[in-house]
Coordinates of C-alpha atoms in Angstrom, one line a residue:
M1 CA -72.5 218.1 -11.1
K2 CA -69.1 219.2 -12.2
K3 CA -68.8 215.9 -14.3
V4 CA -71.6 217.4 -16.0
V5 CA -70.0 220.9 -16.6
A6 CA -66.9 219.3 -17.7
F7 CA -68.2 217.4 -20.3
K8 CA -70.2 220.0 -21.7
I9 CA -67.0 222.2 -21.5
L10 CA -65.2 219.3 -23.5
L11 CA -68.4 219.1 -26.3
V12 CA -68.4 222.7 -27.1
L13 CA -64.3 222.6 -27.6
A14 CA -64.7 219.6 -29.7
L15 CA -67.8 221.3 -31.6
T16 CA -65.6 224.2 -32.1
V17 CA -62.4 222.2 -33.1
V18 CA -64.4 220.7 -35.6
T19 CA -66.7 223.6 -36.9
T20 CA -63.3 225.9 -37.4
G21 CA -61.6 222.7 -39.3
C22 CA -64.7 222.5 -41.9
K23 CA -64.8 226.5 -42.3
K24 CA -60.8 226.0 -42.8
S25 CA -61.2 223.1 -45.3
S26 CA -64.3 224.6 -47.4
S27 CA -62.8 228.3 -47.7
S28 CA -59.6 227.0 -48.9
K29 CA -59.0 227.3 -52.3
N30 CA -56.7 224.7 -52.9
T31 CA -58.6 222.2 -50.9
S32 CA -61.1 220.0 -52.8
R33 CA -64.7 220.1 -51.1
A34 CA -65.2 217.1 -52.9
T35 CA -62.3 214.8 -51.4
G36 CA -60.6 216.6 -48.9
W37 CA -57.2 216.4 -51.3
Q38 CA -54.8 219.1 -52.0
I39 CA -55.3 221.1 -55.5
N40 CA -52.4 222.4 -57.1
S41 CA -50.2 220.8 -55.2
R42 CA -46.7 219.4 -56.1
E43 CA -47.4 215.9 -54.7
G44 CA -49.8 215.3 -58.0
G45 CA -52.7 217.2 -56.8
F46 CA -55.4 218.3 -59.5
Q47 CA -54.3 220.9 -61.5
Y48 CA -56.8 223.7 -61.6
N49 CA -56.7 227.7 -61.7
T50 CA -58.6 228.3 -58.5
N51 CA -57.5 231.8 -58.9
F52 CA -59.3 232.7 -61.5
R53 CA -61.8 236.2 -61.1
E54 CA -63.4 236.7 -64.7
Q55 CA -62.8 236.4 -68.2
E56 CA -60.4 239.3 -70.1
T57 CA -61.8 241.0 -72.3
A58 CA -59.8 240.2 -75.3
P59 CA -58.9 242.8 -78.3
G60 CA -60.8 244.9 -79.5
L61 CA -64.1 243.9 -78.1
V62 CA -66.4 245.3 -75.3
F63 CA -69.0 243.3 -72.8
I64 CA -72.4 243.4 -73.6
E65 CA -74.2 242.2 -70.5
G66 CA -77.3 239.7 -71.5
G67 CA -81.0 240.0 -70.7
T68 CA -84.8 239.8 -72.3
F69 CA -85.9 241.9 -74.8
T70 CA -88.4 241.9 -77.6
K71 CA -86.6 240.5 -80.9
G72 CA -88.6 242.3 -84.0
R73 CA -90.6 244.7 -85.7
V74 CA -91.8 247.3 -83.5
Q75 CA -92.6 249.9 -86.1
D76 CA -94.8 249.6 -89.1
D77 CA -93.9 246.7 -91.6
V78 CA -94.0 249.5 -94.8
M79 CA -91.9 246.5 -96.9
H80 CA -94.4 244.0 -96.1
D81 CA -91.7 241.2 -95.8
W82 CA -93.3 239.6 -93.0
N83 CA -89.9 238.4 -91.6
N84 CA -89.7 240.0 -88.2
S85 CA -92.6 239.8 -85.9
P86 CA -92.2 240.5 -82.3
T87 CA -90.7 238.0 -80.1
Q88 CA -89.5 237.6 -76.4
Q89 CA -86.0 236.6 -76.5
H90 CA -83.4 236.1 -73.7
V91 CA -79.7 236.7 -74.8
Q92 CA -76.9 235.6 -72.2
S93 CA -74.0 237.9 -71.8
F94 CA -71.1 237.8 -74.3
Y95 CA -68.6 240.1 -75.8
M96 CA -68.6 242.2 -79.3
D97 CA -66.5 244.4 -81.3
E98 CA -66.7 248.2 -80.7
T99 CA -66.8 248.8 -84.1
E100 CA -66.6 246.9 -87.4
V101 CA -63.9 244.9 -88.4
T102 CA -61.5 247.6 -90.7
N103 CA -59.5 247.4 -93.4
A104 CA -55.9 247.6 -91.6
M105 CA -57.3 244.7 -89.6
Y106 CA -57.8 242.3 -92.5
M107 CA -54.8 243.8 -94.5
E108 CA -53.6 241.8 -91.5
Y109 CA -55.0 238.8 -92.1
L110 CA -53.8 239.2 -95.4
D111 CA -50.2 239.6 -94.6
W112 CA -50.2 236.5 -92.2
I113 CA -51.8 234.3 -94.9
K114 CA -48.9 235.8 -97.2
R115 CA -46.3 235.1 -95.2
V116 CA -47.0 231.4 -94.2
Y117 CA -48.8 230.7 -97.2
P118 CA -47.1 232.5 -100.2
P119 CA -49.2 232.5 -103.2
S120 CA -45.9 232.3 -105.2
E121 CA -46.2 228.6 -104.4
E122 CA -48.9 226.9 -106.4
N123 CA -50.1 224.5 -103.4
F124 CA -50.8 227.3 -101.7
R125 CA -51.7 230.1 -104.3
A126 CA -56.0 229.6 -103.5
I127 CA -55.6 230.0 -100.1
Y128 CA -54.4 233.6 -100.3
H129 CA -56.5 234.3 -103.2
G130 CA -59.4 232.9 -101.1
A131 CA -59.1 235.1 -98.8
L132 CA -58.9 238.2 -100.7
P133 CA -61.8 240.6 -100.4
D134 CA -63.8 241.0 -104.0
T135 CA -62.5 244.8 -104.8
L136 CA -64.5 244.6 -108.0
V137 CA -67.9 245.2 -106.3
W138 CA -67.2 248.8 -106.3
R139 CA -68.0 248.9 -110.0
N140 CA -70.8 249.8 -111.4
R141 CA -72.2 249.9 -115.2
L142 CA -73.3 253.5 -115.0
G143 CA -70.9 254.9 -112.4
F144 CA -67.3 255.8 -112.1
N145 CA -65.6 254.4 -109.0
E146 CA -62.7 252.7 -110.0
V147 CA -61.1 254.8 -107.5
M148 CA -62.5 252.8 -104.6
T149 CA -61.9 249.2 -106.7
E150 CA -58.4 250.3 -107.1
N151 CA -57.7 251.7 -103.7
Y152 CA -60.5 251.1 -100.8
L153 CA -58.6 247.9 -99.6
R154 CA -55.4 248.9 -99.4
H155 CA -54.8 252.6 -99.1
P156 CA -53.5 254.0 -95.7
G157 CA -56.5 256.9 -96.8
Y158 CA -58.9 254.0 -96.3
G159 CA -57.7 251.9 -93.7
E160 CA -60.1 253.0 -90.7
Y161 CA -62.8 252.2 -92.8
P162 CA -64.8 249.0 -92.6
V163 CA -63.5 246.3 -95.0
V164 CA -66.4 245.4 -97.7
G165 CA -66.4 242.9 -100.4
V166 CA -66.0 240.0 -98.2
S167 CA -68.2 236.9 -97.9
W168 CA -70.0 235.3 -95.3
I169 CA -67.4 232.3 -95.7
Q170 CA -64.4 234.6 -95.4
A171 CA -65.6 236.6 -92.4
V172 CA -66.1 233.3 -90.6
E173 CA -62.2 232.4 -91.6
F174 CA -61.4 235.8 -90.1
A175 CA -62.9 235.1 -86.8
N176 CA -61.1 231.9 -86.8
W177 CA -57.4 233.1 -87.7
R178 CA -58.5 235.7 -85.1
S179 CA -58.5 233.6 -82.4
D180 CA -55.9 231.2 -83.0
R181 CA -53.6 234.5 -83.1
V182 CA -54.9 235.9 -79.9
N183 CA -54.7 232.6 -78.1
E184 CA -50.8 232.5 -79.1
Y185 CA -50.4 235.8 -77.9
N186 CA -52.1 234.9 -74.4
L187 CA -49.7 231.6 -74.1
E188 CA -46.8 233.4 -75.2
R189 CA -47.3 236.2 -72.4
A190 CA -47.9 233.3 -70.2
G191 CA -44.7 231.5 -70.8
Y192 CA -46.1 228.5 -72.2
L193 CA -44.7 229.4 -75.8
K194 CA -41.9 230.5 -76.5
R195 CA -41.5 234.5 -77.2
D196 CA -41.9 235.6 -80.6
A197 CA -42.3 232.1 -81.8
K198 CA -45.7 233.3 -83.7
V199 CA -43.5 234.9 -85.7
T200 CA -40.0 233.4 -85.9
D201 CA -41.1 229.8 -86.1
V202 CA -44.0 230.1 -87.7
N203 CA -44.2 228.7 -91.5
S204 CA -46.5 226.5 -93.6
E205 CA -45.8 223.6 -91.7
S206 CA -45.7 224.7 -88.4
T207 CA -48.4 227.0 -87.1
F208 CA -50.4 227.7 -83.9
N209 CA -54.2 226.3 -84.0
T210 CA -56.3 226.5 -80.7
D211 CA -58.4 223.3 -80.8
T212 CA -55.5 221.5 -82.2
Y213 CA -53.5 222.9 -78.8
I214 CA -56.0 221.7 -76.7
N215 CA -56.3 218.1 -78.3
A216 CA -52.7 217.4 -79.3
P217 CA -50.3 220.2 -77.5
T218 CA -47.6 217.9 -79.1
L219 CA -49.0 218.4 -82.9
T220 CA -48.6 222.1 -82.1
Y221 CA -46.1 224.1 -84.7
G222 CA -46.1 220.8 -86.5
G223 CA -44.9 218.7 -83.5
N224 CA -41.9 221.0 -82.8
E225 CA -41.5 220.7 -79.3
E226 CA -38.1 222.0 -78.8
V227 CA -37.5 225.3 -80.8
I228 CA -34.0 226.5 -81.4
N229 CA -33.5 230.0 -79.9
G230 CA -31.5 233.0 -81.6
D231 CA -28.2 232.1 -79.4
G232 CA -28.7 228.6 -80.7
R233 CA -29.7 227.0 -77.5
S234 CA -33.0 224.5 -77.3
R235 CA -35.8 225.5 -75.3
R236 CA -39.0 223.6 -75.1
N237 CA -42.3 225.2 -74.8
V238 CA -43.1 225.0 -71.3
Q239 CA -43.7 227.7 -68.9
T240 CA -41.3 228.1 -66.0
D241 CA -41.9 230.2 -62.8
A242 CA -39.5 232.6 -61.4
D243 CA -36.6 230.4 -60.5
G244 CA -36.8 229.1 -63.9
N245 CA -38.1 225.6 -62.6
E246 CA -40.8 223.9 -65.1
T247 CA -44.2 224.1 -63.8
G248 CA -46.3 222.9 -66.5
I249 CA -45.6 221.9 -70.0
Y250 CA -49.0 222.8 -71.9
A251 CA -51.8 224.9 -71.0
T252 CA -55.0 223.3 -70.7
R253 CA -58.6 224.5 -70.0
E254 CA -58.3 224.2 -66.8
T255 CA -55.8 227.4 -66.6
G256 CA -58.5 229.7 -67.8
L257 CA -55.8 231.3 -70.5
I258 CA -57.1 229.8 -73.2
S259 CA -60.3 232.1 -74.9
P260 CA -63.4 231.4 -76.4
K261 CA -63.2 231.8 -80.0
Y262 CA -64.0 235.0 -82.0
R263 CA -67.0 234.0 -84.2
L264 CA -69.6 236.1 -86.1
P265 CA -72.7 237.2 -83.7
T266 CA -75.9 235.4 -83.8
E267 CA -78.8 237.9 -85.4
T268 CA -80.5 237.7 -81.9
E269 CA -77.3 239.1 -80.2
W270 CA -76.3 241.5 -82.7
E271 CA -80.0 242.9 -82.8
Y272 CA -79.8 242.8 -78.6
A273 CA -76.5 244.4 -79.3
A274 CA -77.5 247.5 -81.4
L275 CA -80.4 248.5 -79.3
G276 CA -78.3 249.1 -76.5
L277 CA -81.0 248.5 -74.1
S278 CA -79.7 249.8 -70.6
E279 CA -82.9 250.1 -69.0
L280 CA -86.0 249.7 -70.9
R281 CA -86.0 245.6 -71.2
S282 CA -89.6 245.1 -70.6
Y283 CA -91.8 244.1 -73.2
N284 CA -94.2 246.6 -72.6
L285 CA -92.0 249.6 -72.1
Y286 CA -89.7 248.5 -75.3
R287 CA -92.2 248.2 -78.0
G288 CA -92.6 251.3 -80.2
R289 CA -89.9 253.1 -78.2
K290 CA -86.8 251.9 -79.1
K291 CA -86.3 252.8 -83.1
Y292 CA -82.6 253.2 -83.4
P293 CA -79.6 252.4 -81.8
W294 CA -80.2 255.9 -80.1
D295 CA -82.8 257.1 -78.0
G296 CA -85.2 258.9 -80.0
Q297 CA -87.6 258.7 -83.3
Y298 CA -85.3 260.8 -85.5
T299 CA -81.6 260.7 -86.9
R300 CA -80.3 263.9 -86.4
N301 CA -78.9 264.8 -83.0
G302 CA -81.4 267.0 -80.6
S303 CA -78.5 267.7 -78.2
R304 CA -77.6 271.6 -78.0
K305 CA -74.0 271.3 -78.8
Y306 CA -74.5 269.0 -82.0
R307 CA -78.3 269.8 -82.7
G308 CA -79.0 268.8 -86.2
D309 CA -76.1 266.7 -86.9
Q310 CA -76.4 263.1 -88.3
L311 CA -76.3 260.0 -86.1
A312 CA -75.6 257.7 -88.5
N313 CA -74.0 257.3 -92.4
F314 CA -77.1 256.4 -94.5
K315 CA -78.4 257.6 -98.0
Q316 CA -81.1 260.3 -97.1
G317 CA -82.9 260.3 -100.6
K318 CA -82.9 259.6 -104.2
G319 CA -79.1 260.5 -105.4
D320 CA -78.4 261.8 -101.8
Y321 CA -75.9 260.2 -100.2
G322 CA -74.4 262.7 -97.6
G323 CA -76.7 265.8 -97.6
I324 CA -75.6 269.0 -98.8
A325 CA -72.4 269.8 -98.4
G326 CA -71.9 271.7 -94.7
W327 CA -74.2 271.4 -92.0
S328 CA -76.7 269.2 -93.5
D329 CA -74.0 267.0 -94.4
D330 CA -73.4 263.5 -92.4
G331 CA -70.1 263.2 -93.3
A332 CA -69.8 260.7 -96.0
D333 CA -70.8 259.7 -99.1
I334 CA -69.5 256.1 -99.4
T335 CA -68.4 254.6 -96.0
N336 CA -66.9 256.4 -93.5
A337 CA -64.3 255.9 -90.5
V338 CA -65.2 253.6 -87.7
K339 CA -66.3 255.3 -84.8
S340 CA -67.3 258.6 -86.7
Y341 CA -70.3 258.8 -85.0
A342 CA -71.7 258.0 -81.3
P343 CA -72.1 255.0 -79.7
N344 CA -74.7 253.5 -78.4
D345 CA -75.1 252.5 -74.6
F346 CA -73.1 249.7 -74.6
G347 CA -70.2 251.2 -76.6
L348 CA -70.9 250.1 -80.2
Y349 CA -70.2 252.3 -82.6
D350 CA -71.8 252.1 -86.4
M351 CA -74.8 249.7 -85.3
A352 CA -76.8 251.4 -87.7
G353 CA -75.4 252.9 -91.0
N354 CA -72.2 253.0 -92.5
V355 CA -72.2 249.2 -93.6
A356 CA -74.6 246.2 -92.9
E357 CA -73.1 243.5 -91.2
W358 CA -73.1 239.5 -91.8
V359 CA -74.4 237.2 -88.8
A360 CA -74.3 233.5 -88.3
D361 CA -77.7 232.5 -89.0
V362 CA -79.1 231.0 -91.8
Y363 CA -82.0 233.0 -93.2
R364 CA -85.6 231.7 -92.1
P365 CA -88.6 234.1 -92.7
I366 CA -89.9 233.2 -89.3
V367 CA -88.2 232.6 -86.0
D368 CA -89.5 230.0 -84.3
D369 CA -89.4 231.3 -80.4
E370 CA -92.1 228.9 -79.7
F371 CA -89.5 226.0 -79.5
N372 CA -86.6 227.8 -78.3
D373 CA -86.7 231.8 -76.7
F374 CA -83.0 231.4 -75.1
N375 CA -79.9 232.2 -77.1
Y376 CA -81.8 231.7 -80.5
Y377 CA -79.8 231.0 -83.5
R378 CA -80.1 229.0 -86.7
G379 CA -77.7 227.4 -88.4
N380 CA -76.1 224.5 -86.1
V381 CA -73.7 222.0 -87.8
Y382 CA -72.4 219.7 -85.2
T383 CA -68.8 217.8 -85.9
K384 CA -66.6 215.9 -84.2
N385 CA -62.8 215.5 -84.3
A386 CA -61.5 213.1 -86.7
I387 CA -59.5 210.0 -85.1
N388 CA -56.5 208.1 -86.8
E389 CA -56.7 204.5 -86.3
D390 CA -54.4 205.0 -83.3
G391 CA -56.8 206.8 -81.5
T392 CA -54.9 210.5 -82.3
V393 CA -56.8 213.3 -83.8
K394 CA -56.1 213.8 -87.7
V395 CA -54.2 216.8 -88.1
V396 CA -54.3 218.7 -91.7
T397 CA -50.7 218.6 -93.3
I398 CA -49.5 220.6 -96.1
D399 CA -50.3 217.2 -98.6
D400 CA -54.0 217.2 -97.1
I401 CA -55.1 220.2 -98.1
K402 CA -58.2 219.9 -99.9
Y403 CA -60.1 222.7 -101.9
D404 CA -63.5 223.6 -102.6
T405 CA -65.0 225.1 -105.4
L406 CA -68.1 227.9 -104.4
P407 CA -71.1 228.2 -106.6
N408 CA -69.3 231.8 -107.7
G409 CA -66.3 229.7 -109.0
K410 CA -64.1 231.1 -106.2
V411 CA -61.7 228.6 -104.7
I412 CA -61.2 227.9 -101.1
A413 CA -59.4 225.9 -98.9
R414 CA -61.3 223.6 -96.6
D415 CA -58.7 223.2 -93.8
L416 CA -55.4 224.8 -93.4
P417 CA -52.2 223.3 -92.3
G418 CA -52.2 222.3 -88.2
E419 CA -56.2 222.5 -88.0
I420 CA -58.1 219.4 -86.7
V421 CA -60.0 217.7 -89.5
Q422 CA -63.7 217.6 -88.5
V423 CA -66.4 215.2 -89.3
P424 CA -70.3 215.1 -89.0
I425 CA -71.4 213.3 -85.7
D426 CA -72.9 209.9 -85.7
E427 CA -75.2 207.9 -83.2
N428 CA -72.4 207.8 -81.1
E429 CA -73.8 211.1 -80.3
T430 CA -77.2 211.3 -80.9
Y431 CA -78.6 207.9 -79.8
L432 CA -81.4 208.2 -77.4
R433 CA -81.1 212.3 -77.0
T434 CA -83.7 214.4 -76.7
N435 CA -82.3 218.0 -77.5
F436 CA -80.6 217.1 -80.7
D437 CA -80.4 214.0 -83.3
R438 CA -78.1 214.8 -86.4
S439 CA -75.1 216.8 -87.2
N440 CA -77.3 219.2 -89.6
E441 CA -80.2 220.8 -87.6
I442 CA -80.0 224.1 -89.8
N443 CA -83.8 223.0 -91.5
F444 CA -85.1 221.8 -88.0
R445 CA -89.0 222.3 -88.1
D446 CA -88.7 224.7 -91.3
G447 CA -87.5 223.3 -94.5
D448 CA -86.7 219.8 -93.5
K449 CA -89.2 216.6 -94.0
R450 CA -91.4 217.3 -90.8
S451 CA -92.2 221.1 -92.2
S452 CA -93.3 220.2 -95.5
R453 CA -96.1 219.8 -96.5
Y454 CA -95.8 217.0 -98.4
Y455 CA -94.5 214.7 -95.6
E456 CA -95.4 211.6 -96.4
S457 CA -93.5 211.5 -99.8
F458 CA -91.1 214.2 -99.3
N459 CA -88.0 211.8 -100.7
D460 CA -89.8 209.2 -102.4
E461 CA -87.9 207.6 -105.4
D462 CA -88.9 205.8 -108.2
V463 CA -88.0 201.9 -108.6
D464 CA -85.2 203.2 -111.0
G465 CA -84.0 205.5 -107.8
E466 CA -84.9 208.7 -109.6
K467 CA -86.8 211.1 -107.1
K468 CA -90.0 212.3 -108.4
N469 CA -90.0 215.6 -108.5
S470 CA -89.1 216.5 -105.0
D471 CA -87.1 219.9 -105.6
T472 CA -91.0 220.8 -106.3
R473 CA -92.1 219.6 -103.3
K474 CA -89.7 221.2 -100.7
M475 CA -90.2 224.5 -99.3
Y476 CA -86.9 226.2 -100.2
N477 CA -86.5 224.8 -104.0
S478 CA -83.7 227.6 -104.8
P479 CA -81.7 227.6 -108.3
K480 CA -79.1 225.5 -108.2
H481 CA -76.3 226.5 -110.4
T482 CA -73.7 223.9 -110.7
I483 CA -69.7 225.1 -111.5
T484 CA -67.5 221.9 -112.6
R485 CA -63.9 221.5 -115.0
D486 CA -63.6 219.9 -117.8
E487 CA -61.0 217.2 -118.6
D488 CA -58.5 220.3 -119.4
G489 CA -59.0 222.1 -116.1
N490 CA -60.9 225.2 -117.6
I491 CA -64.3 226.0 -115.6
V492 CA -67.7 225.2 -116.4
R493 CA -70.6 227.4 -115.2
E494 CA -74.3 225.9 -115.6
Y495 CA -76.9 228.1 -114.8
D496 CA -80.2 226.8 -113.7
K497 CA -83.0 227.8 -115.2
D498 CA -85.5 225.2 -114.5
N499 CA -89.0 227.1 -114.2
N500 CA -89.9 225.1 -111.3
R501 CA -87.5 227.0 -108.8
T502 CA -90.0 229.3 -106.5
S503 CA -87.3 230.9 -103.7
L504 CA -83.9 232.1 -103.4
I505 CA -83.9 230.9 -99.9
N506 CA -81.6 227.9 -99.2
D507 CA -79.1 226.7 -96.6
E508 CA -76.5 228.6 -98.4
V509 CA -77.8 232.3 -97.7
R510 CA -77.2 234.0 -94.5
V511 CA -78.9 237.0 -92.5
Y512 CA -77.5 240.5 -92.6
K513 CA -78.5 243.3 -90.1
G514 CA -78.3 247.4 -89.8
G515 CA -78.5 249.7 -92.7
S516 CA -75.7 250.7 -94.9
W517 CA -74.5 253.9 -96.4
K518 CA -76.6 252.6 -99.4
D519 CA -79.2 252.3 -97.8
R520 CA -82.5 254.5 -96.8
E521 CA -83.4 255.7 -93.1
Y522 CA -86.1 252.5 -92.8
W523 CA -83.1 250.1 -92.8
L524 CA -81.3 251.6 -89.6
D525 CA -83.6 249.9 -87.7
P526 CA -81.9 247.0 -85.8
A527 CA -84.8 245.0 -86.2
Q528 CA -84.5 245.1 -89.8
R529 CA -83.4 241.7 -91.4
R530 CA -82.2 240.7 -94.9
Y531 CA -80.6 237.6 -96.5
F532 CA -77.7 237.1 -99.4
P533 CA -75.6 234.1 -100.3
Q534 CA -73.0 233.5 -97.9
D535 CA -70.3 232.9 -100.8
M536 CA -71.0 236.4 -102.4
A537 CA -70.3 239.9 -101.2
T538 CA -71.1 243.6 -102.2
D539 CA -69.8 247.1 -101.3
Y540 CA -72.2 247.5 -98.7
I541 CA -72.2 244.6 -96.4
G542 CA -69.2 244.1 -93.5
F543 CA -69.0 242.4 -90.5
R544 CA -67.8 242.7 -87.0
C545 CA -66.9 239.4 -84.5
A546 CA -68.4 238.4 -81.2
M547 CA -67.3 236.1 -78.2
S548 CA -69.3 234.0 -75.8
R549 CA -68.6 235.0 -72.0
V550 CA -67.8 232.4 -69.5
G551 CA -68.7 232.8 -65.8
S552 CA -70.5 234.9 -64.0
K553 CA -73.7 237.1 -66.3
S554 CA -72.3 240.3 -64.9
K555 CA -68.6 241.7 -64.8
V556 CA -69.9 242.9 -61.1
K557 CA -68.7 240.4 -58.7
N558 CA -71.9 238.9 -56.3
K559 CA -70.9 239.3 -52.6
T560 CA -71.4 235.9 -51.1
K561 CA -73.8 235.7 -48.1
N562 CA -72.1 234.5 -45.0

């Protein structure tokens, strides 16, 4: 009997030790639950940020918690566009600029380009000129607007006004530049880059690019691993601890310090954010009840304190861009300073009125929710890093800069020095995949061979190699203007006057959302959608940036059950 009791006691003790050991092992952040090895140890353990809590909100952004909503029209389609039928969509959590990108923000971008790629040098002149907004958009054949043409972009009186005259292509380039500058600053604060290297050590041959730093950090800043400090001493771009000991040469994604990129929001993200749905996310509750970014069916404030004030900057009627001066005035006749009107429930300003805004999507009349209802986006073009023969990534140098001439005659740089050259993906990435099968998926199920009524002869060719009127068979056969240069370098513009052209839609037109200072009340509805060529600009389209969220859906930390 005593032996049995003793055995039971020993068994309980053994189980207690084992259980305690298991709990200790599984609960330790620096002990692998896969192998039991130590993480982040000095003895060569796997280096990983086990203390990461959540993504830090990047400069200028506010958090948008994702969810389900009804994308598309909830009011009468008085324009008969038939391009925004209601669909149920789900959006992942993301971040978005609380205001439009302002003139002051864009001028910072231009100043950086001017310092790094001086337009006085012939090789760089097109880089700066390609980034300049088109200030001539303010001109009107029968209007006197020269004061805006000359002052709107640069005068401090308009510094906090939304930038306009920016094409979709330029907006994308600004977002890319902004991503690099923010990550460069984050790595400097963490000690991975020399303090103020972003200013003192940057030139056309020595720049910071996020993708290059991740894939080939030794090529960042033109391959400068050692930087000369002001005191003449050399210091490597390394991270050090409080005692001055090297703790790591380069940051990786595992550190959690490298932020996701700034980008244009997708159309679905923009519409979801504009509506500011804090509670009404049910399909039935939402239909017909949310017409604007604010509550209610009217454009004037209904609260006692601000009763009658306009809630947005828009055209109130023919020849009426601001109302009668005084009580009825909306505060602006052209654009207005950001934050001049109350934000929506997400904390976003001017999601209706002031300026319309570029979004990432290529325009199509129909949203294909039957194929996808999660993070919907049309415009995917998948690329990969170009690889040299020795297996390293191919980074652009000042001798490798290539320029593209857009259909409107504007010249832009395809890649900037320090960036990794991108090439289309091939069958090494697509073979036997079911989720994508080619590099360019813009026309998937709409405008490509599989969606044409002339499926069997979509791109048939004659014996001599000439296509059989393929342009008349395609779903979107928009005009194709060409621009070339003669042997003397002069630009030759040719306009497409073919009578067979039946559409203005092609793969180079992008969606823009929201009403502007030039639009009537109808266009303030976030569901409305229009399109414009991606290489052209206007005096009423601006933009704001977005950023994807990594990790949890909500900022509220979920409590794990014991």
